[in-house]
Amino acid sequence: MVRTDQLRRLTVRALPAFGVAVAYYAFGQLGLVRQVRVEGAIVTPLWPPTGVALGCLLHLGLGVWPGISLGALLSIVTISVFHPSDVVIIVGNTLAPVCAYLMLRRAGFRLEVDRLRDGVALVFLGALGGMLISATIGTGVLVLSDRLPRHGFWPTWTAWWTGDAMGVLVVTPLLLLLRRVRLPGRGGDRGGAGPGGAGRVRGRRWAEAAALVVTAVVVTPVAARSPLCLLFLVFPLLIWAALRFQLAGSAPCALLVSVVVIWAATDHVGPFTHHDLTETMVSLQALNGSVALTGLLLAAIVTEQRNIRRRVEQACMELAEVVGHLAPDPPGRRTGGPGRPGTGAEGGGAEGGGAPGSTAEGRTAEGRDDGPGG
């Protein structure tokens, strides 16, 4: 019985790690669809498993790190014959998201990414900083094991680092979004009175979301594959998505732009027609990095401002309620008889012989014997 309970607990602990390994491997196969060779080393402009690894760590905790190692092992085996030095590469691929996760925790990162500091932390600690580990260890191992010439260290390192960082910038926000996904009509704008007004607002939000999707699907391939250098057209789409739908709009839009542009770059069409591999990689990563940064940081800023506005509105409502409880009743409503407001004792009304218009004077002389009716 004890062994059965221990086996059950072990299984419960192992299942999340196994799921992470499967997700890591599956997204790795997607990333390898558009692989390139830099000085004989296989790299990808976008390596989604790094984003999957960091997202799973943020959701599930450090206990799933064996799944990252297993997924890295499976990915390496599918690329080439396993080499003993690949163990060190697996260690580097595991350490990079783990260190990024620890740095984000140290910085007080929130999974909602509802503050500007959360977006900045994810960019500089999670992506640019943490992925230095995997790129440096992986490229160094290839050079030391004579699988990569020494002069190819920096080109390979740059491609490795940018691919891993892009995986975090593009995929991790999507995974963070899944835990709090809402219908377009449930957030952001609120308008209308009653169920009819709420329904109209929800309908407008759905219509706007559909218009954004259609526009992005049409404009992005045209901008990426046109020889007229129209790549800048993707930025109005990102701004629209971030301003109106925050992370729920900017994260999918950034992923779509990155995938379409990578496809065009590896096909050497559009703006990438006459570029060699180095020029293509530099242009591609600069664009993808700008897209991810614009969408993520703008969405975080807008979300933070909306949360501040809601807190201010809530505080004003609570303050108004408190003031309403503390404020005294109007003098004319205190002791006047039915149908005779303002004729109480303070006012010196008809009962005291005073004139009907002498109420204000009576209020100033409250409690005195020489009032108007005295």
GROMACS .gro file of C-alpha atoms in nm:
model
  374
    1MET     CA    1   0.000   0.000   0.000
    2VAL     CA    2   0.283   0.239   0.088
    3ARG     CA    3   0.461   0.159  -0.236
    4THR     CA    4   0.142   0.220  -0.431
    5ASP     CA    5   0.100   0.565  -0.273
    6GLN     CA    6   0.464   0.648  -0.342
    7LEU     CA    7   0.429   0.536  -0.703
    8ARG     CA    8   0.115   0.745  -0.742
    9ARG     CA    9   0.285   1.055  -0.602
   10LEU     CA   10   0.586   0.997  -0.827
   11THR     CA   11   0.359   0.964  -1.127
   12VAL     CA   12   0.176   1.284  -1.040
   13ARG     CA   13   0.508   1.468  -1.015
   14ALA     CA   14   0.646   1.318  -1.337
   15LEU     CA   15   0.345   1.388  -1.558
   16PRO     CA   16   0.398   1.768  -1.578
   17ALA     CA   17   0.765   1.719  -1.662
   18PHE     CA   18   0.676   1.466  -1.929
   19GLY     CA   19   0.420   1.707  -2.075
   20VAL     CA   20   0.687   1.980  -2.087
   21ALA     CA   21   0.922   1.741  -2.270
   22VAL     CA   22   0.655   1.662  -2.529
   23ALA     CA   23   0.574   2.031  -2.580
   24TYR     CA   24   0.944   2.120  -2.605
   25TYR     CA   25   1.004   1.854  -2.869
   26ALA     CA   26   0.689   1.939  -3.067
   27PHE     CA   27   0.767   2.310  -3.082
   28GLY     CA   28   1.128   2.224  -3.165
   29GLN     CA   29   1.012   2.037  -3.474
   30LEU     CA   30   0.811   2.342  -3.576
   31GLY     CA   31   1.117   2.561  -3.534
   32LEU     CA   32   1.331   2.330  -3.745
   33VAL     CA   33   1.096   2.369  -4.041
   34ARG     CA   34   1.284   2.689  -4.130
   35GLN     CA   35   1.638   2.605  -4.022
   36VAL     CA   36   1.951   2.764  -4.166
   37ARG     CA   37   2.317   2.666  -4.156
   38VAL     CA   38   2.570   2.915  -4.021
   39GLU     CA   39   2.929   2.797  -4.062
   40GLY     CA   40   2.804   2.437  -4.073
   41ALA     CA   41   2.593   2.466  -3.754
   42ILE     CA   42   2.215   2.428  -3.771
   43VAL     CA   43   2.034   2.726  -3.618
   44THR     CA   44   1.683   2.866  -3.645
   45PRO     CA   45   1.578   3.232  -3.665
   46LEU     CA   46   1.306   3.149  -3.411
   47TRP     CA   47   1.350   2.868  -3.155
   48PRO     CA   48   1.008   2.824  -2.989
   49PRO     CA   49   1.117   2.567  -2.724
   50THR     CA   50   1.291   2.837  -2.519
   51GLY     CA   51   0.961   3.021  -2.488
   52VAL     CA   52   0.783   2.696  -2.404
   53ALA     CA   53   1.040   2.613  -2.136
   54LEU     CA   54   1.022   2.953  -1.967
   55GLY     CA   55   0.643   2.964  -1.988
   56CYS     CA   56   0.612   2.619  -1.829
   57LEU     CA   57   0.852   2.716  -1.551
   58LEU     CA   58   0.649   3.028  -1.478
   59HIS     CA   59   0.326   2.826  -1.467
   60LEU     CA   60   0.442   2.503  -1.302
   61GLY     CA   61   0.760   2.590  -1.110
   62LEU     CA   62   1.114   2.454  -1.105
   63GLY     CA   63   0.998   2.096  -1.064
   64VAL     CA   64   0.952   2.055  -1.440
   65TRP     CA   65   1.316   2.120  -1.533
   66PRO     CA   66   1.381   1.749  -1.613
   67GLY     CA   67   1.121   1.781  -1.888
   68ILE     CA   68   1.323   2.062  -2.044
   69SER     CA   69   1.636   1.845  -2.044
   70LEU     CA   70   1.448   1.551  -2.194
   71GLY     CA   71   1.295   1.770  -2.463
   72ALA     CA   72   1.636   1.917  -2.548
   73LEU     CA   73   1.780   1.565  -2.578
   74LEU     CA   74   1.503   1.455  -2.815
   75SER     CA   75   1.549   1.768  -3.027
   76ILE     CA   76   1.925   1.716  -3.058
   77VAL     CA   77   1.883   1.352  -3.157
   78THR     CA   78   1.649   1.449  -3.441
   79ILE     CA   79   1.900   1.701  -3.579
   80SER     CA   80   2.215   1.489  -3.588
   81VAL     CA   81   2.388   1.186  -3.439
   82PHE     CA   82   2.424   1.221  -3.063
   83HIS     CA   83   2.774   1.323  -2.951
   84PRO     CA   84   2.898   1.295  -2.591
   85SER     CA   85   2.960   1.671  -2.582
   86ASP     CA   86   2.591   1.724  -2.653
   87VAL     CA   87   2.531   1.656  -2.284
   88VAL     CA   88   2.684   1.997  -2.210
   89ILE     CA   89   2.460   2.158  -2.471
   90ILE     CA   90   2.158   1.999  -2.299
   91VAL     CA   91   2.279   2.143  -1.969
   92GLY     CA   92   2.304   2.487  -2.128
   93ASN     CA   93   1.959   2.461  -2.284
   94THR     CA   94   1.821   2.372  -1.942
   95LEU     CA   95   2.011   2.633  -1.744
   96ALA     CA   96   1.908   2.920  -1.972
   97PRO     CA   97   1.530   2.911  -1.900
   98VAL     CA   98   1.589   2.811  -1.537
   99CYS     CA   99   1.816   3.111  -1.477
  100ALA     CA  100   1.572   3.336  -1.666
  101TYR     CA  101   1.291   3.209  -1.442
  102LEU     CA  102   1.491   3.275  -1.124
  103MET     CA  103   1.582   3.627  -1.239
  104LEU     CA  104   1.219   3.703  -1.319
  105ARG     CA  105   1.110   3.581  -0.978
  106ARG     CA  106   1.378   3.793  -0.818
  107ALA     CA  107   1.253   4.098  -1.010
  108GLY     CA  108   0.895   4.046  -0.890
  109PHE     CA  109   0.761   3.948  -1.232
  110ARG     CA  110   0.382   3.902  -1.250
  111LEU     CA  111   0.228   3.650  -1.488
  112GLU     CA  112  -0.039   3.898  -1.593
  113VAL     CA  113   0.227   4.124  -1.752
  114ASP     CA  114   0.007   4.417  -1.649
  115ARG     CA  115   0.291   4.656  -1.564
  116LEU     CA  116   0.563   4.813  -1.775
  117ARG     CA  117   0.825   4.666  -1.541
  118ASP     CA  118   0.693   4.316  -1.618
  119GLY     CA  119   0.739   4.369  -1.991
  120VAL     CA  120   1.088   4.513  -1.943
  121ALA     CA  121   1.185   4.224  -1.714
  122LEU     CA  122   1.064   3.964  -1.964
  123VAL     CA  123   1.260   4.133  -2.245
  124PHE     CA  124   1.591   4.199  -2.072
  125LEU     CA  125   1.603   3.926  -1.804
  126GLY     CA  126   1.399   3.648  -1.958
  127ALA     CA  127   1.497   3.683  -2.324
  128LEU     CA  128   1.814   3.885  -2.379
  129GLY     CA  129   1.984   3.801  -2.051
  130GLY     CA  130   1.885   3.442  -1.982
  131MET     CA  131   1.947   3.316  -2.334
  132LEU     CA  132   2.311   3.427  -2.323
  133ILE     CA  133   2.375   3.105  -2.130
  134SER     CA  134   2.246   2.860  -2.389
  135ALA     CA  135   2.408   3.045  -2.682
  136THR     CA  136   2.747   3.072  -2.512
  137ILE     CA  137   2.759   2.713  -2.385
  138GLY     CA  138   2.621   2.563  -2.707
  139THR     CA  139   2.851   2.753  -2.944
  140GLY     CA  140   3.152   2.699  -2.719
  141VAL     CA  141   3.092   2.324  -2.711
  142LEU     CA  142   3.070   2.310  -3.091
  143VAL     CA  143   3.402   2.494  -3.123
  144LEU     CA  144   3.581   2.288  -2.856
  145SER     CA  145   3.459   1.961  -3.006
  146ASP     CA  146   3.587   2.068  -3.352
  147ARG     CA  147   3.239   2.063  -3.503
  148LEU     CA  148   3.259   2.436  -3.571
  149PRO     CA  149   3.561   2.637  -3.690
  150ARG     CA  150   3.686   2.904  -3.453
  151HIS     CA  151   3.612   3.187  -3.695
  152GLY     CA  152   3.249   3.075  -3.699
  153PHE     CA  153   3.200   3.130  -3.325
  154TRP     CA  154   3.051   3.479  -3.336
  155PRO     CA  155   2.816   3.433  -3.636
  156THR     CA  156   2.685   3.110  -3.485
  157TRP     CA  157   2.662   3.258  -3.137
  158THR     CA  158   2.466   3.559  -3.266
  159ALA     CA  159   2.219   3.343  -3.458
  160TRP     CA  160   2.180   3.104  -3.163
  161TRP     CA  161   2.125   3.383  -2.912
  162THR     CA  162   1.876   3.578  -3.122
  163GLY     CA  163   1.682   3.261  -3.209
  164ASP     CA  164   1.650   3.164  -2.841
  165ALA     CA  165   1.563   3.518  -2.737
  166MET     CA  166   1.297   3.544  -3.006
  167GLY     CA  167   1.145   3.221  -2.880
  168VAL     CA  168   1.098   3.382  -2.538
  169LEU     CA  169   0.968   3.712  -2.675
  170VAL     CA  170   0.714   3.551  -2.909
  171VAL     CA  171   0.602   3.225  -2.743
  172THR     CA  172   0.618   3.298  -2.369
  173PRO     CA  173   0.360   3.583  -2.381
  174LEU     CA  174   0.121   3.349  -2.561
  175LEU     CA  175   0.156   3.085  -2.289
  176LEU     CA  176   0.107   3.348  -2.018
  177LEU     CA  177  -0.203   3.463  -2.202
  178LEU     CA  178  -0.368   3.119  -2.203
  179ARG     CA  179  -0.429   3.124  -1.827
  180ARG     CA  180  -0.644   3.436  -1.845
  181VAL     CA  181  -0.788   3.439  -2.196
  182ARG     CA  182  -1.123   3.620  -2.216
  183LEU     CA  183  -1.376   3.694  -2.485
  184PRO     CA  184  -1.327   4.027  -2.662
  185GLY     CA  185  -1.645   4.171  -2.515
  186ARG     CA  186  -1.546   4.093  -2.155
  187GLY     CA  187  -1.263   4.336  -2.112
  188GLY     CA  188  -1.143   4.680  -2.197
  189ASP     CA  189  -1.430   4.897  -2.308
  190ARG     CA  190  -1.751   4.898  -2.112
  191GLY     CA  191  -2.048   5.092  -2.236
  192GLY     CA  192  -2.419   5.094  -2.262
  193ALA     CA  193  -2.676   5.061  -1.990
  194GLY     CA  194  -2.829   4.727  -1.916
  195PRO     CA  195  -2.804   4.399  -2.105
  196GLY     CA  196  -2.879   4.561  -2.441
  197GLY     CA  197  -2.589   4.806  -2.409
  198ALA     CA  198  -2.350   4.533  -2.296
  199GLY     CA  199  -2.453   4.316  -2.590
  200ARG     CA  200  -2.387   4.597  -2.836
  201VAL     CA  201  -2.043   4.660  -2.688
  202ARG     CA  202  -1.960   4.290  -2.703
  203GLY     CA  203  -2.072   4.277  -3.065
  204ARG     CA  204  -1.854   4.573  -3.156
  205ARG     CA  205  -1.556   4.414  -2.986
  206TRP     CA  206  -1.604   4.090  -3.176
  207ALA     CA  207  -1.638   4.284  -3.502
  208GLU     CA  208  -1.321   4.480  -3.429
  209ALA     CA  209  -1.130   4.162  -3.342
  210ALA     CA  210  -1.242   4.001  -3.667
  211ALA     CA  211  -1.138   4.311  -3.863
  212LEU     CA  212  -0.795   4.301  -3.697
  213VAL     CA  213  -0.747   3.933  -3.783
  214VAL     CA  214  -0.849   3.980  -4.146
  215THR     CA  215  -0.629   4.288  -4.186
  216ALA     CA  216  -0.327   4.116  -4.030
  217VAL     CA  217  -0.368   3.804  -4.244
  218VAL     CA  218  -0.390   4.014  -4.561
  219VAL     CA  219  -0.135   4.287  -4.493
  220THR     CA  220   0.146   4.085  -4.331
  221PRO     CA  221   0.221   3.849  -4.625
  222VAL     CA  222   0.203   4.141  -4.868
  223ALA     CA  223   0.445   4.346  -4.659
  224ALA     CA  224   0.684   4.051  -4.611
  225ARG     CA  225   0.696   3.929  -4.970
  226SER     CA  226   0.665   4.252  -5.165
  227PRO     CA  227   0.985   4.377  -5.334
  228LEU     CA  228   0.889   4.735  -5.241
  229CYS     CA  229   1.018   4.711  -4.880
  230LEU     CA  230   0.682   4.750  -4.709
  231LEU     CA  231   0.774   4.575  -4.384
  232PHE     CA  232   0.694   4.889  -4.185
  233LEU     CA  233   0.325   4.826  -4.253
  234VAL     CA  234   0.317   4.563  -3.978
  235PHE     CA  235   0.369   4.821  -3.703
  236PRO     CA  236   0.028   4.990  -3.733
  237LEU     CA  237  -0.124   4.645  -3.692
  238LEU     CA  238   0.077   4.585  -3.375
  239ILE     CA  239  -0.018   4.924  -3.234
  240TRP     CA  240  -0.385   4.860  -3.311
  241ALA     CA  241  -0.372   4.517  -3.147
  242ALA     CA  242  -0.191   4.641  -2.836
  243LEU     CA  243  -0.404   4.952  -2.782
  244ARG     CA  244  -0.738   4.780  -2.826
  245PHE     CA  245  -0.676   4.424  -2.700
  246GLN     CA  246  -0.350   4.452  -2.503
  247LEU     CA  247  -0.152   4.127  -2.473
  248ALA     CA  248  -0.442   3.921  -2.611
  249GLY     CA  249  -0.404   4.107  -2.940
  250SER     CA  250  -0.034   4.194  -2.957
  251ALA     CA  251   0.103   3.847  -2.875
  252PRO     CA  252  -0.075   3.656  -3.159
  253CYS     CA  253  -0.008   3.945  -3.397
  254ALA     CA  254   0.365   3.941  -3.317
  255LEU     CA  255   0.375   3.564  -3.368
  256LEU     CA  256   0.203   3.594  -3.706
  257VAL     CA  257   0.441   3.866  -3.822
  258SER     CA  258   0.750   3.673  -3.708
  259VAL     CA  259   0.646   3.349  -3.877
  260VAL     CA  260   0.552   3.516  -4.207
  261VAL     CA  261   0.870   3.727  -4.219
  262ILE     CA  262   1.090   3.425  -4.135
  263TRP     CA  263   0.923   3.232  -4.416
  264ALA     CA  264   0.994   3.515  -4.660
  265ALA     CA  265   1.354   3.552  -4.544
  266THR     CA  266   1.438   3.183  -4.577
  267ASP     CA  267   1.277   3.183  -4.924
  268HIS     CA  268   1.484   3.489  -5.018
  269VAL     CA  269   1.186   3.682  -5.150
  270GLY     CA  270   1.066   4.037  -5.101
  271PRO     CA  271   1.312   4.263  -4.919
  272PHE     CA  272   1.550   3.968  -4.864
  273THR     CA  273   1.600   3.884  -5.233
  274HIS     CA  274   1.952   4.019  -5.281
  275HIS     CA  275   2.087   3.964  -4.929
  276ASP     CA  276   2.340   3.701  -4.829
  277LEU     CA  277   2.288   3.484  -4.519
  278THR     CA  278   2.448   3.729  -4.275
  279GLU     CA  279   2.255   4.029  -4.407
  280THR     CA  280   1.933   3.830  -4.406
  281MET     CA  281   1.981   3.715  -4.046
  282VAL     CA  282   2.066   4.065  -3.923
  283SER     CA  283   1.766   4.225  -4.097
  284LEU     CA  284   1.534   3.945  -3.991
  285GLN     CA  285   1.629   3.949  -3.625
  286ALA     CA  286   1.622   4.329  -3.609
  287LEU     CA  287   1.268   4.330  -3.746
  288ASN     CA  288   1.145   4.044  -3.531
  289GLY     CA  289   1.298   4.196  -3.220
  290SER     CA  290   1.137   4.533  -3.293
  291VAL     CA  291   0.800   4.367  -3.352
  292ALA     CA  292   0.813   4.169  -3.029
  293LEU     CA  293   0.933   4.463  -2.822
  294THR     CA  294   0.672   4.700  -2.965
  295GLY     CA  295   0.381   4.464  -2.907
  296LEU     CA  296   0.485   4.345  -2.562
  297LEU     CA  297   0.586   4.678  -2.408
  298LEU     CA  298   0.297   4.877  -2.556
  299ALA     CA  299   0.046   4.617  -2.434
  300ALA     CA  300   0.201   4.629  -2.085
  301ILE     CA  301   0.184   5.010  -2.077
  302VAL     CA  302  -0.180   5.021  -2.186
  303THR     CA  303  -0.278   4.749  -1.937
  304GLU     CA  304  -0.103   4.930  -1.654
  305GLN     CA  305  -0.276   5.260  -1.736
  306ARG     CA  306  -0.618   5.094  -1.753
  307ASN     CA  307  -0.563   4.924  -1.418
  308ILE     CA  308  -0.461   5.256  -1.263
  309ARG     CA  309  -0.772   5.421  -1.404
  310ARG     CA  310  -0.995   5.147  -1.263
  311ARG     CA  311  -0.833   5.176  -0.920
  312VAL     CA  312  -0.880   5.555  -0.922
  313GLU     CA  313  -1.246   5.517  -1.022
  314GLN     CA  314  -1.300   5.259  -0.751
  315ALA     CA  315  -1.136   5.483  -0.491
  316CYS     CA  316  -1.357   5.776  -0.599
  317MET     CA  317  -1.670   5.564  -0.567
  318GLU     CA  318  -1.569   5.443  -0.220
  319LEU     CA  319  -1.485   5.800  -0.112
  320ALA     CA  320  -1.819   5.929  -0.240
  321GLU     CA  321  -1.997   5.655  -0.047
  322VAL     CA  322  -1.811   5.741   0.274
  323VAL     CA  323  -1.884   6.112   0.232
  324GLY     CA  324  -2.249   6.032   0.173
  325HIS     CA  325  -2.265   5.847   0.505
  326LEU     CA  326  -2.081   6.118   0.701
  327ALA     CA  327  -2.255   6.427   0.560
  328PRO     CA  328  -2.546   6.566   0.776
  329ASP     CA  329  -2.895   6.587   0.638
  330PRO     CA  330  -3.000   6.926   0.491
  331PRO     CA  331  -3.142   7.153   0.768
  332GLY     CA  332  -3.475   7.188   0.590
  333ARG     CA  333  -3.527   6.809   0.611
  334ARG     CA  334  -3.459   6.761   0.982
  335THR     CA  335  -3.775   6.838   1.182
  336GLY     CA  336  -4.022   6.994   0.943
  337GLY     CA  337  -4.371   6.852   0.954
  338PRO     CA  338  -4.539   6.684   0.663
  339GLY     CA  339  -4.574   6.919   0.372
  340ARG     CA  340  -4.394   7.196   0.563
  341PRO     CA  341  -4.019   7.168   0.496
  342GLY     CA  342  -3.798   7.423   0.657
  343THR     CA  343  -4.036   7.522   0.939
  344GLY     CA  344  -3.853   7.353   1.222
  345ALA     CA  345  -3.731   7.501   1.548
  346GLU     CA  346  -3.411   7.635   1.397
  347GLY     CA  347  -3.587   7.821   1.123
  348GLY     CA  348  -3.833   8.016   1.339
  349GLY     CA  349  -4.110   7.957   1.085
  350ALA     CA  350  -4.482   8.013   1.115
  351GLU     CA  351  -4.501   7.875   1.467
  352GLY     CA  352  -4.261   8.144   1.591
  353GLY     CA  353  -4.429   8.423   1.404
  354GLY     CA  354  -4.146   8.461   1.157
  355ALA     CA  355  -4.185   8.533   0.789
  356PRO     CA  356  -4.166   8.242   0.548
  357GLY     CA  357  -3.852   8.381   0.389
  358SER     CA  358  -3.658   8.407   0.715
  359THR     CA  359  -3.531   8.049   0.719
  360ALA     CA  360  -3.169   8.135   0.634
  361GLU     CA  361  -3.149   8.385   0.918
  362GLY     CA  362  -3.289   8.131   1.155
  363ARG     CA  363  -3.013   7.887   1.057
  364THR     CA  364  -2.743   8.138   1.141
  365ALA     CA  365  -2.902   8.205   1.477
  366GLU     CA  366  -2.951   7.845   1.576
  367GLY     CA  367  -2.978   7.805   1.950
  368ARG     CA  368  -3.013   8.182   2.019
  369ASP     CA  369  -3.311   8.347   2.197
  370ASP     CA  370  -3.318   8.654   1.969
  371GLY     CA  371  -3.410   8.470   1.653
  372PRO     CA  372  -3.662   8.597   1.405
  373GLY     CA  373  -3.948   8.434   1.592
  374GLY     CA  374  -3.829   8.535   1.935
   0.00000   0.00000   0.00000
